[in-house]
């Protein structure tokens, strides 16, 4: 497991999977799929990058296992959120998956250049989404 120290506290990434997306329906479908596929894997959802960044800068004790991040969000975009995640040295080893409706190759390359581990275009069907999530989580966590 990855981890580090903040002050004198050992921080391990034994925590939840993080999902950041401004679309409530997408968050609900994601949560439902994870509960169905990986019932023992906790999910912590955020409706925007700003609320997640507040958690990022709070007094962390447990790091997330994996972060899924939408690209197109108001206030703090996914790209800006990714940049700030990667600036936090405790988060450098945590996989960040850009999970967006866009399939624009320029957006994909930009996010990979900013430090995303993968860029995945959201599937339009629930079953295809479950297949995507199974492949991604199996690759990065097991």
PDB file of C-alpha atoms in Angstrom:
ATOM      1  CA  UNK A   1       0.000   0.000   0.000  1.00  0.00           C
ATOM      2  CA  UNK A   2       1.079   3.523  -0.621  1.00  0.00           C
ATOM      3  CA  UNK A   3       1.369   5.922   2.227  1.00  0.00           C
ATOM      4  CA  UNK A   4       3.328   8.689   3.808  1.00  0.00           C
ATOM      5  CA  UNK A   5       3.574  10.861   6.835  1.00  0.00           C
ATOM      6  CA  UNK A   6       1.812  14.116   7.660  1.00  0.00           C
ATOM      7  CA  UNK A   7       3.458  15.488  10.745  1.00  0.00           C
ATOM      8  CA  UNK A   8       3.809  12.426  12.919  1.00  0.00           C
ATOM      9  CA  UNK A   9       0.742  10.604  11.532  1.00  0.00           C
ATOM     10  CA  UNK A  10       1.202   7.658   9.229  1.00  0.00           C
ATOM     11  CA  UNK A  11      -1.170   7.980   6.297  1.00  0.00           C
ATOM     12  CA  UNK A  12      -2.162   4.902   4.307  1.00  0.00           C
ATOM     13  CA  UNK A  13      -4.374   4.597   1.252  1.00  0.00           C
ATOM     14  CA  UNK A  14      -6.665   2.060   2.857  1.00  0.00           C
ATOM     15  CA  UNK A  15      -9.552   4.445   2.457  1.00  0.00           C
ATOM     16  CA  UNK A  16     -12.354   4.757  -0.032  1.00  0.00           C
ATOM     17  CA  UNK A  17     -12.519   5.012  -3.747  1.00  0.00           C
ATOM     18  CA  UNK A  18     -13.188   8.688  -4.584  1.00  0.00           C
ATOM     19  CA  UNK A  19     -15.584   9.819  -7.311  1.00  0.00           C
ATOM     20  CA  UNK A  20     -15.788  13.508  -8.236  1.00  0.00           C
ATOM     21  CA  UNK A  21     -18.536  14.498 -10.679  1.00  0.00           C
ATOM     22  CA  UNK A  22     -21.008  17.374 -10.788  1.00  0.00           C
ATOM     23  CA  UNK A  23     -23.745  15.204 -12.351  1.00  0.00           C
ATOM     24  CA  UNK A  24     -25.903  13.705  -9.604  1.00  0.00           C
ATOM     25  CA  UNK A  25     -27.280  10.939 -11.842  1.00  0.00           C
ATOM     26  CA  UNK A  26     -23.760   9.878 -12.826  1.00  0.00           C
ATOM     27  CA  UNK A  27     -22.722   9.776  -9.158  1.00  0.00           C
ATOM     28  CA  UNK A  28     -25.734   7.624  -8.269  1.00  0.00           C
ATOM     29  CA  UNK A  29     -25.123   5.175 -11.144  1.00  0.00           C
ATOM     30  CA  UNK A  30     -21.425   4.969 -10.281  1.00  0.00           C
ATOM     31  CA  UNK A  31     -22.214   4.265  -6.612  1.00  0.00           C
ATOM     32  CA  UNK A  32     -24.777   1.630  -7.562  1.00  0.00           C
ATOM     33  CA  UNK A  33     -22.350  -0.105  -9.931  1.00  0.00           C
ATOM     34  CA  UNK A  34     -19.526  -0.167  -7.371  1.00  0.00           C
ATOM     35  CA  UNK A  35     -21.847  -1.518  -4.668  1.00  0.00           C
ATOM     36  CA  UNK A  36     -22.924  -4.267  -7.060  1.00  0.00           C
ATOM     37  CA  UNK A  37     -19.420  -5.126  -8.316  1.00  0.00           C
ATOM     38  CA  UNK A  38     -17.268  -4.499  -5.238  1.00  0.00           C
ATOM     39  CA  UNK A  39     -19.572  -4.414  -2.206  1.00  0.00           C
ATOM     40  CA  UNK A  40     -16.677  -4.174   0.269  1.00  0.00           C
ATOM     41  CA  UNK A  41     -15.134  -1.133  -1.474  1.00  0.00           C
ATOM     42  CA  UNK A  42     -16.340   2.103   0.113  1.00  0.00           C
ATOM     43  CA  UNK A  43     -17.026   5.061  -2.169  1.00  0.00           C
ATOM     44  CA  UNK A  44     -16.829   8.704  -1.198  1.00  0.00           C
ATOM     45  CA  UNK A  45     -18.466  11.038  -3.737  1.00  0.00           C
ATOM     46  CA  UNK A  46     -18.039  14.753  -4.256  1.00  0.00           C
ATOM     47  CA  UNK A  47     -20.235  16.968  -6.407  1.00  0.00           C
ATOM     48  CA  UNK A  48     -17.400  19.275  -7.441  1.00  0.00           C
ATOM     49  CA  UNK A  49     -13.645  19.621  -7.441  1.00  0.00           C
ATOM     50  CA  UNK A  50     -13.738  22.356  -4.828  1.00  0.00           C
ATOM     51  CA  UNK A  51     -15.370  20.161  -2.173  1.00  0.00           C
ATOM     52  CA  UNK A  52     -12.837  17.392  -2.823  1.00  0.00           C
ATOM     53  CA  UNK A  53      -9.925  19.830  -2.639  1.00  0.00           C
ATOM     54  CA  UNK A  54     -11.148  20.905   0.806  1.00  0.00           C
ATOM     55  CA  UNK A  55     -10.881  17.254   1.868  1.00  0.00           C
ATOM     56  CA  UNK A  56      -7.456  17.043   0.248  1.00  0.00           C
ATOM     57  CA  UNK A  57      -6.165  19.917   2.347  1.00  0.00           C
ATOM     58  CA  UNK A  58      -7.861  18.840   5.569  1.00  0.00           C
ATOM     59  CA  UNK A  59      -6.168  16.823   8.303  1.00  0.00           C
ATOM     60  CA  UNK A  60      -5.960  13.532   6.431  1.00  0.00           C
ATOM     61  CA  UNK A  61      -5.543  10.281   8.264  1.00  0.00           C
ATOM     62  CA  UNK A  62      -6.539   7.857   5.503  1.00  0.00           C
ATOM     63  CA  UNK A  63      -5.758   8.336   1.823  1.00  0.00           C
ATOM     64  CA  UNK A  64      -8.084   7.127  -0.917  1.00  0.00           C
ATOM     65  CA  UNK A  65      -7.273   3.980  -2.874  1.00  0.00           C
ATOM     66  CA  UNK A  66      -8.236   5.362  -6.266  1.00  0.00           C
ATOM     67  CA  UNK A  67      -9.708   8.609  -7.623  1.00  0.00           C
ATOM     68  CA  UNK A  68     -12.194   8.902 -10.488  1.00  0.00           C
ATOM     69  CA  UNK A  69     -12.454  12.484 -11.720  1.00  0.00           C
ATOM     70  CA  UNK A  70     -14.834  14.083 -14.213  1.00  0.00           C
ATOM     71  CA  UNK A  71     -13.232  16.565 -16.598  1.00  0.00           C
ATOM     72  CA  UNK A  72     -16.070  19.017 -17.239  1.00  0.00           C
ATOM     73  CA  UNK A  73     -17.153  20.582 -13.960  1.00  0.00           C
ATOM     74  CA  UNK A  74     -18.014  24.152 -12.990  1.00  0.00           C
ATOM     75  CA  UNK A  75     -15.975  26.193 -10.470  1.00  0.00           C
ATOM     76  CA  UNK A  76     -12.914  23.892 -10.430  1.00  0.00           C
ATOM     77  CA  UNK A  77     -12.484  21.860 -13.614  1.00  0.00           C
ATOM     78  CA  UNK A  78     -11.282  18.292 -13.571  1.00  0.00           C
ATOM     79  CA  UNK A  79      -7.971  19.385 -15.108  1.00  0.00           C
ATOM     80  CA  UNK A  80      -7.416  21.976 -12.355  1.00  0.00           C
ATOM     81  CA  UNK A  81      -8.419  19.484  -9.685  1.00  0.00           C
ATOM     82  CA  UNK A  82      -5.994  16.927 -11.170  1.00  0.00           C
ATOM     83  CA  UNK A  83      -3.185  19.500 -11.162  1.00  0.00           C
ATOM     84  CA  UNK A  84      -3.788  20.245  -7.493  1.00  0.00           C
ATOM     85  CA  UNK A  85      -4.024  16.559  -6.587  1.00  0.00           C
ATOM     86  CA  UNK A  86      -0.670  15.914  -8.228  1.00  0.00           C
ATOM     87  CA  UNK A  87       0.928  18.858  -6.388  1.00  0.00           C
ATOM     88  CA  UNK A  88       0.147  17.158  -3.059  1.00  0.00           C
ATOM     89  CA  UNK A  89       3.072  14.791  -2.460  1.00  0.00           C
ATOM     90  CA  UNK A  90       0.909  12.410  -0.425  1.00  0.00           C
ATOM     91  CA  UNK A  91      -1.253  11.801  -3.511  1.00  0.00           C
ATOM     92  CA  UNK A  92       1.485  11.220  -6.102  1.00  0.00           C
ATOM     93  CA  UNK A  93       1.159   7.424  -6.011  1.00  0.00           C
ATOM     94  CA  UNK A  94      -2.638   7.289  -5.941  1.00  0.00           C
ATOM     95  CA  UNK A  95      -4.078   6.428  -9.357  1.00  0.00           C
ATOM     96  CA  UNK A  96      -6.295   9.129 -10.851  1.00  0.00           C
ATOM     97  CA  UNK A  97      -8.676   8.081 -13.603  1.00  0.00           C
ATOM     98  CA  UNK A  98     -10.208  10.847 -15.681  1.00  0.00           C
ATOM     99  CA  UNK A  99     -13.769   9.634 -16.233  1.00  0.00           C
ATOM    100  CA  UNK A 100     -15.611  11.903 -18.637  1.00  0.00           C
ATOM    101  CA  UNK A 101     -18.199  12.028 -21.410  1.00  0.00           C
ATOM    102  CA  UNK A 102     -15.683  13.664 -23.730  1.00  0.00           C
ATOM    103  CA  UNK A 103     -13.664  11.618 -26.182  1.00  0.00           C
ATOM    104  CA  UNK A 104     -11.625  14.550 -27.490  1.00  0.00           C
ATOM    105  CA  UNK A 105      -8.033  13.342 -28.004  1.00  0.00           C
ATOM    106  CA  UNK A 106      -6.654  16.786 -27.039  1.00  0.00           C
ATOM    107  CA  UNK A 107      -8.446  16.631 -23.669  1.00  0.00           C
ATOM    108  CA  UNK A 108      -7.197  13.095 -23.138  1.00  0.00           C
ATOM    109  CA  UNK A 109      -3.567  13.995 -23.892  1.00  0.00           C
ATOM    110  CA  UNK A 110      -3.741  17.104 -21.714  1.00  0.00           C
ATOM    111  CA  UNK A 111      -5.006  15.115 -18.728  1.00  0.00           C
ATOM    112  CA  UNK A 112      -2.394  12.406 -19.184  1.00  0.00           C
ATOM    113  CA  UNK A 113       0.263  15.132 -19.361  1.00  0.00           C
ATOM    114  CA  UNK A 114      -1.087  16.592 -16.107  1.00  0.00           C
ATOM    115  CA  UNK A 115      -0.622  13.257 -14.360  1.00  0.00           C
ATOM    116  CA  UNK A 116      -3.765  11.192 -14.901  1.00  0.00           C
ATOM    117  CA  UNK A 117      -3.090   7.472 -14.964  1.00  0.00           C
ATOM    118  CA  UNK A 118      -5.885   6.835 -17.464  1.00  0.00           C
ATOM    119  CA  UNK A 119      -8.523   8.703 -19.415  1.00  0.00           C
ATOM    120  CA  UNK A 120     -11.769   6.797 -19.885  1.00  0.00           C
ATOM    121  CA  UNK A 121     -14.801   7.983 -21.817  1.00  0.00           C
ATOM    122  CA  UNK A 122     -17.937   7.137 -19.858  1.00  0.00           C
ATOM    123  CA  UNK A 123     -19.986   4.389 -21.398  1.00  0.00           C
ATOM    124  CA  UNK A 124     -23.591   5.119 -22.320  1.00  0.00           C
ATOM    125  CA  UNK A 125     -24.990   1.827 -21.016  1.00  0.00           C
ATOM    126  CA  UNK A 126     -25.026   0.623 -17.422  1.00  0.00           C
ATOM    127  CA  UNK A 127     -23.683  -2.838 -18.282  1.00  0.00           C
ATOM    128  CA  UNK A 128     -20.839  -1.389 -20.346  1.00  0.00           C
ATOM    129  CA  UNK A 129     -20.062   1.007 -17.477  1.00  0.00           C
ATOM    130  CA  UNK A 130     -19.855  -1.925 -15.051  1.00  0.00           C
ATOM    131  CA  UNK A 131     -17.447  -3.667 -17.418  1.00  0.00           C
ATOM    132  CA  UNK A 132     -15.293  -0.498 -17.629  1.00  0.00           C
ATOM    133  CA  UNK A 133     -15.242  -0.112 -13.849  1.00  0.00           C
ATOM    134  CA  UNK A 134     -14.381  -3.771 -13.303  1.00  0.00           C
ATOM    135  CA  UNK A 135     -11.421  -3.508 -15.683  1.00  0.00           C
ATOM    136  CA  UNK A 136     -10.152  -0.225 -14.226  1.00  0.00           C
ATOM    137  CA  UNK A 137     -10.475  -1.230 -10.582  1.00  0.00           C
ATOM    138  CA  UNK A 138      -9.014  -4.674 -11.176  1.00  0.00           C
ATOM    139  CA  UNK A 139      -6.019  -3.119 -12.945  1.00  0.00           C
ATOM    140  CA  UNK A 140      -5.327  -0.480 -10.290  1.00  0.00           C
ATOM    141  CA  UNK A 141      -6.311  -2.162  -7.035  1.00  0.00           C
ATOM    142  CA  UNK A 142      -5.886  -5.910  -7.392  1.00  0.00           C
TER     143      UNK A 142
END
